[in-house]
mmCIF file of C-alpha atoms and ligand atoms in Angstrom:
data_model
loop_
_atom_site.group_PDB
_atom_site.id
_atom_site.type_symbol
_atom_site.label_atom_id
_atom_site.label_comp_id
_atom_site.label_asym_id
_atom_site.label_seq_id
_atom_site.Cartn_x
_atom_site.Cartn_y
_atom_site.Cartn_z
ATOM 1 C CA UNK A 1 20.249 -22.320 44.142
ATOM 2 C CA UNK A 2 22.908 -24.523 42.735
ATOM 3 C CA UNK A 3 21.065 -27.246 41.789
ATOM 4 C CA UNK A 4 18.179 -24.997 40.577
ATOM 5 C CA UNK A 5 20.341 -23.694 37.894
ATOM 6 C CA UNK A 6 22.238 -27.002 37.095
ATOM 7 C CA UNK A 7 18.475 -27.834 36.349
ATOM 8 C CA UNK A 8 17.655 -25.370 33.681
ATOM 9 C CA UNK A 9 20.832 -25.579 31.909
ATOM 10 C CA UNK A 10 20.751 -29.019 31.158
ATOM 11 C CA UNK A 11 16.683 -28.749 30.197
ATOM 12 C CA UNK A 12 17.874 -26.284 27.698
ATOM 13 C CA UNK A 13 20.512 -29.033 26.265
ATOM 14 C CA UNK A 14 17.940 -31.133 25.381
ATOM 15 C CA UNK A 15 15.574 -28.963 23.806
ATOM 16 C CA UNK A 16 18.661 -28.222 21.439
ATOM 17 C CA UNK A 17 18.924 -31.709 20.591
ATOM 18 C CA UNK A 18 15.406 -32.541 19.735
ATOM 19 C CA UNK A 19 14.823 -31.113 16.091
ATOM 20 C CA UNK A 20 10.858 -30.662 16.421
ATOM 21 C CA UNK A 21 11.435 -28.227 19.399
ATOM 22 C CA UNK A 22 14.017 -26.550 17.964
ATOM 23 C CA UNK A 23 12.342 -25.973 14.584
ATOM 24 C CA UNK A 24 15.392 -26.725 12.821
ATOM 25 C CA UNK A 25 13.145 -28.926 9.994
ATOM 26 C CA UNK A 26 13.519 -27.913 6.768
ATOM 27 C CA UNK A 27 10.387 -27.144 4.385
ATOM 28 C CA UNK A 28 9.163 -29.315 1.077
ATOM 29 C CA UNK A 29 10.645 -27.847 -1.977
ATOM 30 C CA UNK A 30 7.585 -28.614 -4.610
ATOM 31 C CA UNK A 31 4.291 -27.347 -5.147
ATOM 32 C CA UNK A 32 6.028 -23.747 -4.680
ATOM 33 C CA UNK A 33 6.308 -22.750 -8.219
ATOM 34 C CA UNK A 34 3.997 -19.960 -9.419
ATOM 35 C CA UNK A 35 2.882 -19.410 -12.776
ATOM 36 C CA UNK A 36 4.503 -16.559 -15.003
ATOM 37 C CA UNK A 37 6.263 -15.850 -12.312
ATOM 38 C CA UNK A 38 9.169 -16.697 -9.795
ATOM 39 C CA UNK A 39 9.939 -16.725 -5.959
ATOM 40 C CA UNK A 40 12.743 -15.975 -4.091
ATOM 41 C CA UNK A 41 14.209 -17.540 -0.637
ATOM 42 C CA UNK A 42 15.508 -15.806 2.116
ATOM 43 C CA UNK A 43 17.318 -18.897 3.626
ATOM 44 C CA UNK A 44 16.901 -21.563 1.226
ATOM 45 C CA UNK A 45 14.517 -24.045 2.327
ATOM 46 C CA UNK A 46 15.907 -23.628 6.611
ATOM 47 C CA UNK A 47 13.608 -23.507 9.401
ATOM 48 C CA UNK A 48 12.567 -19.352 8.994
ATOM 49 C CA UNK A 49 12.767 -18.468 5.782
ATOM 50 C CA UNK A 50 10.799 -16.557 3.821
ATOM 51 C CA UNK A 51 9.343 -17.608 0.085
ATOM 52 C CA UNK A 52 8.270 -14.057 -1.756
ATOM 53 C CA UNK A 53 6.851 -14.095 -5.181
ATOM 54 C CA UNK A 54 7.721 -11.907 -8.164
ATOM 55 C CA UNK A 55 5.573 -11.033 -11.014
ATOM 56 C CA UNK A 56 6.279 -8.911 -14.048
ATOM 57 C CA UNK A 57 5.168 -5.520 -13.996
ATOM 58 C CA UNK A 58 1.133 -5.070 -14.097
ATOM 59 C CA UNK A 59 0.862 -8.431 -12.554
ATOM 60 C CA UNK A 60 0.670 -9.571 -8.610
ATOM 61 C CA UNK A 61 0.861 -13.153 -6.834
ATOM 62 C CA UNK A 62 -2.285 -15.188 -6.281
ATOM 63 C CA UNK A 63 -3.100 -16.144 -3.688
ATOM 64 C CA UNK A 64 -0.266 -15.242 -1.685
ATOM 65 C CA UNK A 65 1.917 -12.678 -2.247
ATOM 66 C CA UNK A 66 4.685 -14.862 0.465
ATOM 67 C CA UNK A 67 5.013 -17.659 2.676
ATOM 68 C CA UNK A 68 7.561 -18.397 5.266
ATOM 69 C CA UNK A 69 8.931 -21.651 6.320
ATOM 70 C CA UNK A 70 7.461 -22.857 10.106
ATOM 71 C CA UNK A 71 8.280 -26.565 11.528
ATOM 72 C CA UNK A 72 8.782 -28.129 8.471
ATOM 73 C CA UNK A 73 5.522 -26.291 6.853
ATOM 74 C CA UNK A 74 5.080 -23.671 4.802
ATOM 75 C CA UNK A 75 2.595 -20.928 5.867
ATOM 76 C CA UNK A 76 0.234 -20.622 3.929
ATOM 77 C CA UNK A 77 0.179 -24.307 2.854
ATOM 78 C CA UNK A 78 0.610 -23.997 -1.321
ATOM 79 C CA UNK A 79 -2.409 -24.605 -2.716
ATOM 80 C CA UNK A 80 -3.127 -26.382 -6.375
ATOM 81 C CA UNK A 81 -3.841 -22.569 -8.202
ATOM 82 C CA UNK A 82 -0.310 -19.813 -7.833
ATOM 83 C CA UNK A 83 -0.679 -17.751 -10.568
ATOM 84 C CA UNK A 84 0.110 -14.090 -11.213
ATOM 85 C CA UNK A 85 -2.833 -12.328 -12.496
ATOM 86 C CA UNK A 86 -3.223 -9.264 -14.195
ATOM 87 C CA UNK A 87 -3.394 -6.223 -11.798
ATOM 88 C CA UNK A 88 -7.042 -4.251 -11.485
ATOM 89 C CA UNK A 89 -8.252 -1.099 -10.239
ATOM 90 C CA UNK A 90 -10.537 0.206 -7.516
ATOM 91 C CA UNK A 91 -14.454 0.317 -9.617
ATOM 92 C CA UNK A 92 -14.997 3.894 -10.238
ATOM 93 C CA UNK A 93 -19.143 3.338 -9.967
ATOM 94 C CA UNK A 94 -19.419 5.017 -6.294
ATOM 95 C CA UNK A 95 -19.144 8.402 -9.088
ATOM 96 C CA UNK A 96 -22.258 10.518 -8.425
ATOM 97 C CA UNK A 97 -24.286 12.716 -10.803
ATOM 98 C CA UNK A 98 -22.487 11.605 -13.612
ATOM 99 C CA UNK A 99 -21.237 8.104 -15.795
ATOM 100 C CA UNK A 100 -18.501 6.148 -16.174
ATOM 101 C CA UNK A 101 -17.577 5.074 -19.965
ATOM 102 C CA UNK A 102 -17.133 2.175 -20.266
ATOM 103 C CA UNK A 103 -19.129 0.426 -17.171
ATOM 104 C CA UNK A 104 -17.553 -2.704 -15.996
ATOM 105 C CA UNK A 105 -16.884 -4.904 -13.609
ATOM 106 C CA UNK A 106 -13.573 -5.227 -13.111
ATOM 107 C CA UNK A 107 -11.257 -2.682 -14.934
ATOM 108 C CA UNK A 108 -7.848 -4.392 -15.620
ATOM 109 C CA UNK A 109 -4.231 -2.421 -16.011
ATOM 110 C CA UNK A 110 -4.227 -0.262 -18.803
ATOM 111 C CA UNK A 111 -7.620 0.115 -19.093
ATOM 112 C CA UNK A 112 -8.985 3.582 -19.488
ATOM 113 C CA UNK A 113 -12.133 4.802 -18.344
ATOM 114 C CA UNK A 114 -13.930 8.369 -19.322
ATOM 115 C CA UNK A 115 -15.771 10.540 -17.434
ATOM 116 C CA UNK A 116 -18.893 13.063 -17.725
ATOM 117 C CA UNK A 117 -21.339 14.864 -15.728
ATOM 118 C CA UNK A 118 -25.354 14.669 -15.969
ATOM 119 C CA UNK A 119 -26.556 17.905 -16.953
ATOM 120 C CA UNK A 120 -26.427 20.855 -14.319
ATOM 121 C CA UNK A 121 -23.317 19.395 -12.968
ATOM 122 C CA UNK A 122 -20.219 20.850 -12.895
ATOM 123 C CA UNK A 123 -16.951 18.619 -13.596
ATOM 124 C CA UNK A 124 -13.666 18.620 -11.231
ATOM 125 C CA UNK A 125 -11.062 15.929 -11.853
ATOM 126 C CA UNK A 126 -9.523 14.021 -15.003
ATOM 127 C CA UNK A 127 -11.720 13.438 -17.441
ATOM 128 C CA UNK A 128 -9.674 10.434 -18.341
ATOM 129 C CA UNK A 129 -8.011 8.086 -16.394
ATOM 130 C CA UNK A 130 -6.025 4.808 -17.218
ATOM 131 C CA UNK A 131 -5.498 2.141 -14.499
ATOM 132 C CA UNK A 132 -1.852 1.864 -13.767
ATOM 133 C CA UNK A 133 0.465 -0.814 -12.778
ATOM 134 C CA UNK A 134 0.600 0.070 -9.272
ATOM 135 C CA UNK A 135 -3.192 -0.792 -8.942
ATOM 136 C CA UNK A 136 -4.487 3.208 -8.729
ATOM 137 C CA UNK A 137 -5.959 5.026 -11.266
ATOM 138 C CA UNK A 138 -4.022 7.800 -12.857
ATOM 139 C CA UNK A 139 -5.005 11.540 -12.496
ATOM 140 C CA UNK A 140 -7.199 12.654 -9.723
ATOM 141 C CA UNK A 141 -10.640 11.943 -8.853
ATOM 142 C CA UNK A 142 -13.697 12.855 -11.150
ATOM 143 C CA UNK A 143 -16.452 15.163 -9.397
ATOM 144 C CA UNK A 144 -19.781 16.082 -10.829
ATOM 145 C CA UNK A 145 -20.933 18.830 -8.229
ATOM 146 C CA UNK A 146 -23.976 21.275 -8.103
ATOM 147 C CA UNK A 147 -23.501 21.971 -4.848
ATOM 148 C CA UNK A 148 -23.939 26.005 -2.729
ATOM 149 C CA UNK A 149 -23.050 24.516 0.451
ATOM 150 C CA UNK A 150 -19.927 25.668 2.370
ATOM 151 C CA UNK A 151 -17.466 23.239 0.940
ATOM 152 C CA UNK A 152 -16.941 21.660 -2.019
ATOM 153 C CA UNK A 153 -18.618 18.258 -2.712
ATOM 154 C CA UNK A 154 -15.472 15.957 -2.036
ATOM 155 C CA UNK A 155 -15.970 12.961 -4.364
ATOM 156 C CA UNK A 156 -15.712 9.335 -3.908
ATOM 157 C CA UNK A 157 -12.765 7.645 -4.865
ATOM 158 C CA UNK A 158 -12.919 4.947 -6.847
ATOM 159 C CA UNK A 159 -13.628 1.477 -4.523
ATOM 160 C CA UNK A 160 -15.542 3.571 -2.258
ATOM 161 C CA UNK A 161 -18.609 4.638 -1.463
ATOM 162 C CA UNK A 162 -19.342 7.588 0.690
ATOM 163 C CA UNK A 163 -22.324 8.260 3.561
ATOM 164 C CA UNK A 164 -22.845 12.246 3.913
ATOM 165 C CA UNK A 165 -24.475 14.701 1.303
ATOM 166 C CA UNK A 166 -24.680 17.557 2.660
ATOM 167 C CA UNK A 167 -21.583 19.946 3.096
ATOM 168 C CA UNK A 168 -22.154 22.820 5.552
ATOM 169 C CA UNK A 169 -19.776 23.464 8.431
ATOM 170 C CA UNK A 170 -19.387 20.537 10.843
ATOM 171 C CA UNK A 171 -20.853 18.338 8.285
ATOM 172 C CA UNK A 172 -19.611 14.978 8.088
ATOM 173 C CA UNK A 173 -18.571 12.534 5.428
ATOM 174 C CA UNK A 174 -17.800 8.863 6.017
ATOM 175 C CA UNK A 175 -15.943 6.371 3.627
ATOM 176 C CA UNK A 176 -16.119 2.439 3.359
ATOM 177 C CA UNK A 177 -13.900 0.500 0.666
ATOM 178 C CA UNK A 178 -15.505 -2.350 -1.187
ATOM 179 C CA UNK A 179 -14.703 -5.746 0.037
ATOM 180 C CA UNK A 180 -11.459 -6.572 0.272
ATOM 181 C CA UNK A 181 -9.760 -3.371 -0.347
ATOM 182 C CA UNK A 182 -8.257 -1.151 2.530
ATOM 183 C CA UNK A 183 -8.944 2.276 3.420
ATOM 184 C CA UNK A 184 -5.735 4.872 3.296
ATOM 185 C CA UNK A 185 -6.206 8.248 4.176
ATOM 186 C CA UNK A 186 -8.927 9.920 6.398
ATOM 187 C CA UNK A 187 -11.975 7.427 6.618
ATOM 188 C CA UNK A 188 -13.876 10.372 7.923
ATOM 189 C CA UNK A 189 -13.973 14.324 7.180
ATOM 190 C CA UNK A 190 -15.475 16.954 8.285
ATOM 191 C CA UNK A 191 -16.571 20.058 6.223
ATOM 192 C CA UNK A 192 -14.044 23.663 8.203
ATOM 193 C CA UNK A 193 -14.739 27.079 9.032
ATOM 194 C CA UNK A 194 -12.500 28.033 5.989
ATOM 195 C CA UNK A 195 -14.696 25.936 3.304
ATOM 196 C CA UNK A 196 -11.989 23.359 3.336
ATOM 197 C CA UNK A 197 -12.235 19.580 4.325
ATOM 198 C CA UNK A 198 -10.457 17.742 7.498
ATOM 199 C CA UNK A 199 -7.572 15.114 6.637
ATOM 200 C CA UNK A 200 -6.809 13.792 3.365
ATOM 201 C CA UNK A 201 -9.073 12.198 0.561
ATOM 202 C CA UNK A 202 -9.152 8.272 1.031
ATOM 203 C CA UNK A 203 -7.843 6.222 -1.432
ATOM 204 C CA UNK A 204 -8.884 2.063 -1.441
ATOM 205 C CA UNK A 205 -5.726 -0.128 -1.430
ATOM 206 C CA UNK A 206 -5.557 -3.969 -2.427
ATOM 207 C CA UNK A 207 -3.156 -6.290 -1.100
ATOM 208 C CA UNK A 208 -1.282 -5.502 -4.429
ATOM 209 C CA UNK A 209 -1.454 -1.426 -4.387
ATOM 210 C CA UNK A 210 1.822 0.202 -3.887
ATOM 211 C CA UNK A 211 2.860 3.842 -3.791
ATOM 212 C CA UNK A 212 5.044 4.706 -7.023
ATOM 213 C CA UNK A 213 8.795 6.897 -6.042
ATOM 214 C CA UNK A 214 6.915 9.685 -8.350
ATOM 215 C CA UNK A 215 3.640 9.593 -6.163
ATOM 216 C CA UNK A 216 6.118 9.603 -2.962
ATOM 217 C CA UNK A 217 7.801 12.218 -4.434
ATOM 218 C CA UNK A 218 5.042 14.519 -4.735
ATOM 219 C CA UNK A 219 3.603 13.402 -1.379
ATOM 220 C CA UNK A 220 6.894 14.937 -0.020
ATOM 221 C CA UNK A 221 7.046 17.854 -3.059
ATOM 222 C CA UNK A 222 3.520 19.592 -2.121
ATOM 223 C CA UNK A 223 4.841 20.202 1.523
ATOM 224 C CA UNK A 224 8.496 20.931 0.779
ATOM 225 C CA UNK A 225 8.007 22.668 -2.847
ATOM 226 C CA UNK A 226 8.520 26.074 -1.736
ATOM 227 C CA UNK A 227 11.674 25.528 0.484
ATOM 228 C CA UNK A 228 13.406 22.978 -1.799
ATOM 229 C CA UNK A 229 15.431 23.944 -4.817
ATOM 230 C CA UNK A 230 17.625 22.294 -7.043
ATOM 231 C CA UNK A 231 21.137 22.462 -7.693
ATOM 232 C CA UNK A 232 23.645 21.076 -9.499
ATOM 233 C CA UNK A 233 27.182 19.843 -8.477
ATOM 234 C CA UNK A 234 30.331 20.218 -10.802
ATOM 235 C CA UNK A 235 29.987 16.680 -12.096
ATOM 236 C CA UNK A 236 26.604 16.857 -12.780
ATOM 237 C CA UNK A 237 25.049 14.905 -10.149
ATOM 238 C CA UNK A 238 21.762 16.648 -9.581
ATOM 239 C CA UNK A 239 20.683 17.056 -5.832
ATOM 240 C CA UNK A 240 17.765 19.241 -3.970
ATOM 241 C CA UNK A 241 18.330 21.759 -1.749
ATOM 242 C CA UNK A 242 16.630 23.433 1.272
ATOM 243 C CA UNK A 243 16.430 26.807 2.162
ATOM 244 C CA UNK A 244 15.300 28.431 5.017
ATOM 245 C CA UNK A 245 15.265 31.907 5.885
ATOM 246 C CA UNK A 246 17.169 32.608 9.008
ATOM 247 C CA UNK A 247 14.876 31.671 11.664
ATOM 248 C CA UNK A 248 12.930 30.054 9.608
ATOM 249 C CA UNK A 249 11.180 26.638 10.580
ATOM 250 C CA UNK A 250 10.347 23.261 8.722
ATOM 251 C CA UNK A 251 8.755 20.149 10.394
ATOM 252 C CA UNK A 252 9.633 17.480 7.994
ATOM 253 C CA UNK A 253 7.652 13.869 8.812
ATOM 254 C CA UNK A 254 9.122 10.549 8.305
ATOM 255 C CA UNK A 255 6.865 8.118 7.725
ATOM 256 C CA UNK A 256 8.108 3.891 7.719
ATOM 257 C CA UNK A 257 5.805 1.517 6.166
ATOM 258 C CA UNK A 258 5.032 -1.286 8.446
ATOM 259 C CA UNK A 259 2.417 -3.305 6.213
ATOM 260 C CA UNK A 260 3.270 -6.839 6.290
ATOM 261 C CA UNK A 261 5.128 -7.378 3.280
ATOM 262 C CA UNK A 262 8.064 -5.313 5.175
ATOM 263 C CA UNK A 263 10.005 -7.966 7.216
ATOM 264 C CA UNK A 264 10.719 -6.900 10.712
ATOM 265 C CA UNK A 265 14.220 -6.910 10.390
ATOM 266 C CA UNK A 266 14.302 -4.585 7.253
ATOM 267 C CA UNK A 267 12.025 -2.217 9.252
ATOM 268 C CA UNK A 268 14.511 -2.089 12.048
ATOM 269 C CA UNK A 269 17.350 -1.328 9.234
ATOM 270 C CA UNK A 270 15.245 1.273 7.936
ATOM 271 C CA UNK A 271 14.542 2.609 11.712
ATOM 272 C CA UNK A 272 18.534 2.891 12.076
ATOM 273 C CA UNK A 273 18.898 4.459 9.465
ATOM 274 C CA UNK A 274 16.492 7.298 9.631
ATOM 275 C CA UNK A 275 17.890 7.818 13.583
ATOM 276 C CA UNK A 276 21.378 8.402 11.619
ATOM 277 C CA UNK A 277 19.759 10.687 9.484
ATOM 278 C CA UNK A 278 18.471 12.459 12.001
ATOM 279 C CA UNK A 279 21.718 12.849 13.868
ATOM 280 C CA UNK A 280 23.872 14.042 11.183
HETATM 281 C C1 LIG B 301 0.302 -2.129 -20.439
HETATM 282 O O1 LIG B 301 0.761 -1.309 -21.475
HETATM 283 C C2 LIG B 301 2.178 -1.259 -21.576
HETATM 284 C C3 LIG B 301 2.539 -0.196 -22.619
HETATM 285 O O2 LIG B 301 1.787 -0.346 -23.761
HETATM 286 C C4 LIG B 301 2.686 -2.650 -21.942
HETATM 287 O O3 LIG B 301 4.087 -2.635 -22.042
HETATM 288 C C5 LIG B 301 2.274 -3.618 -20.848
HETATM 289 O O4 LIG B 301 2.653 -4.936 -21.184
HETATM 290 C C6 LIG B 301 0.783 -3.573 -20.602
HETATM 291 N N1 LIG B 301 0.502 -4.351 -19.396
HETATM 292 C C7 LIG B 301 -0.367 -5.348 -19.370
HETATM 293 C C8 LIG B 301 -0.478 -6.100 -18.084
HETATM 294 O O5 LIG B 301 -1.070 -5.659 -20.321
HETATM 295 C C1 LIG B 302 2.219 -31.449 -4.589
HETATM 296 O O1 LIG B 302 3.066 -32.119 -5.478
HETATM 297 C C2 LIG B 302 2.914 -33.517 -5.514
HETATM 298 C C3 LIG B 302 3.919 -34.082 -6.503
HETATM 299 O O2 LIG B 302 5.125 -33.378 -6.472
HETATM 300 C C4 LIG B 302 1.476 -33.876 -5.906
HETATM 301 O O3 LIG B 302 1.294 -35.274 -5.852
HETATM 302 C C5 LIG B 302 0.498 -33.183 -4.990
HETATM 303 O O4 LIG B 302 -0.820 -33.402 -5.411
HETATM 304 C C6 LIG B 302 0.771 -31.711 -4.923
HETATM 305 N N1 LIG B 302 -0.118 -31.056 -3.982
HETATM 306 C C7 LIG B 302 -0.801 -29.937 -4.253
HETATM 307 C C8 LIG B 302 -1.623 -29.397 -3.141
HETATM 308 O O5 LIG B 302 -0.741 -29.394 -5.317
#
């Protein structure tokens, strides 16, 4: 047993001593620059760390968006092109019954597109909507409908395009996001009893997209709107409040993003932290 364990501890002193093993090889330091842009290092140039991009607002990193330091290599490898391009928008044409002013191919940030409905149709939406910096379209989603059935036509959002027409009870609907672009929300939904729709309107994400603190906000406001007030301490610090009435109940969600450009070790911070939370 002895000798067994002698074994494996001196196995594991050489594997410290030979640098390829070990990973301790440090990664080139060129070809990393991106254009209009910068990067940032987690650990220098070590064995591990992580190289993320930053763009100015309305922009995003192209190709990559990071690359992280393996054996000696970065990963990706850099390639010739790192540029940061000019953030677009999901393409609006999956509309039905109506147009889209101007028609393009891709719509960049800040462009603004118009909407109207062919005759017979009734409107629902904005009738304007600019693309933002975040990579989503402002307002809500336009809807030309001329529809009797039990609920309402539900639209497709822009960078989709939707299977289903018909919208009776049990009725199904069933999005796909152009190339590229990933589905958030309910993929399918299915037409209720009460005239309403199962899950929540999809919404086509690129690698870019991100969630604004005022769109979190209201993702948290529509649920917690009627139990939340505000208040305001003696110094002026501004804070929310909830109230319940005694016996009263609220189920409030937390939800942690775990898409890749969260590093596992900030997730696990961010885990902590929420089980503190929940403690106090
Ligand atoms: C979008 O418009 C804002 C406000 O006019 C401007 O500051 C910004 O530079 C524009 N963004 C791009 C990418 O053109
Ligand atoms: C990387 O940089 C070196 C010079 O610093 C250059 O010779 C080489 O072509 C570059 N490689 C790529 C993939 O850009």
């Amino acid at each position: 047993m002895q000798s067994v364990l002698f074994g494996s501890l001196f196995f594991l002193v050489i594997l410290n001593h030979c640098p390829f093993l070990n990973g301790a090889v440090s990664c080139p330091n060129n070809n990393l620059s991106i254009k209009d842009g910068s990067f940032t290092l987690s650990k220098s140039y070590n064995d591990g760390s992580v190289l993320r991009y930053v763009c100015p607002v309305g922009f995003y990193p192209h190709p990559v968006k990071k690359r992280q330091c393996k054996y000696g290599q970065w990963d990706p490898e850099p390639t010739s092109k790192r540029e940061c391009r000019k953030v677009t928008c999901p393409n609006p044409r999956g509309m039905e019954n109506g147009v889209v002013i101007p028609t393009r191919k891709i719509y960049y940030v800040n462009d603004t597109t118009k909407y109207r409905c062919n005759s017979d149709y009734t409107f629902r939406g904005s009738a304007t909507r600019e693309c933002q910096a975040n990579g989503k379209w402002s307002g809500g989603t336009p809807i030309c409908s001329r529809n009797t059935d039990h609920c309402p036509d539900p639209g497709t959002p822009p960078g989709a395009s939707r299977k289903g027409n018909i919208f009776n009870i049990d009725d199904k609907v069933t999005y796909t996001c152009d190339k590229n672009l990933k589905l958030i929300g309910s993929k399918v939904r299915v037409c209720q009893d009460g005239g309403l729709w199962s899950g929540k309107e999809p919404e086509c994400y690129a690698d870019f997209t991100y969630d604004t603190p005022g769109e979190v906000a209201e993702a948290f406001g529509s649920s917690l709107k009627t139990t939340v007030t505000m208040y305001e301490e003696s110094a002026g610090q501004a804070g929310k409040q909830i109230r319940l009435d005694k016996g009263g109940k609220l189920d409030i969600y937390v939800a942690l993003d775990a898409s890749d450009s969260i590093e596992e070790a900030d997730f696990d911070k961010a885990k902590d932290i929420i089980k503190k939370l929940i403690k106090r």
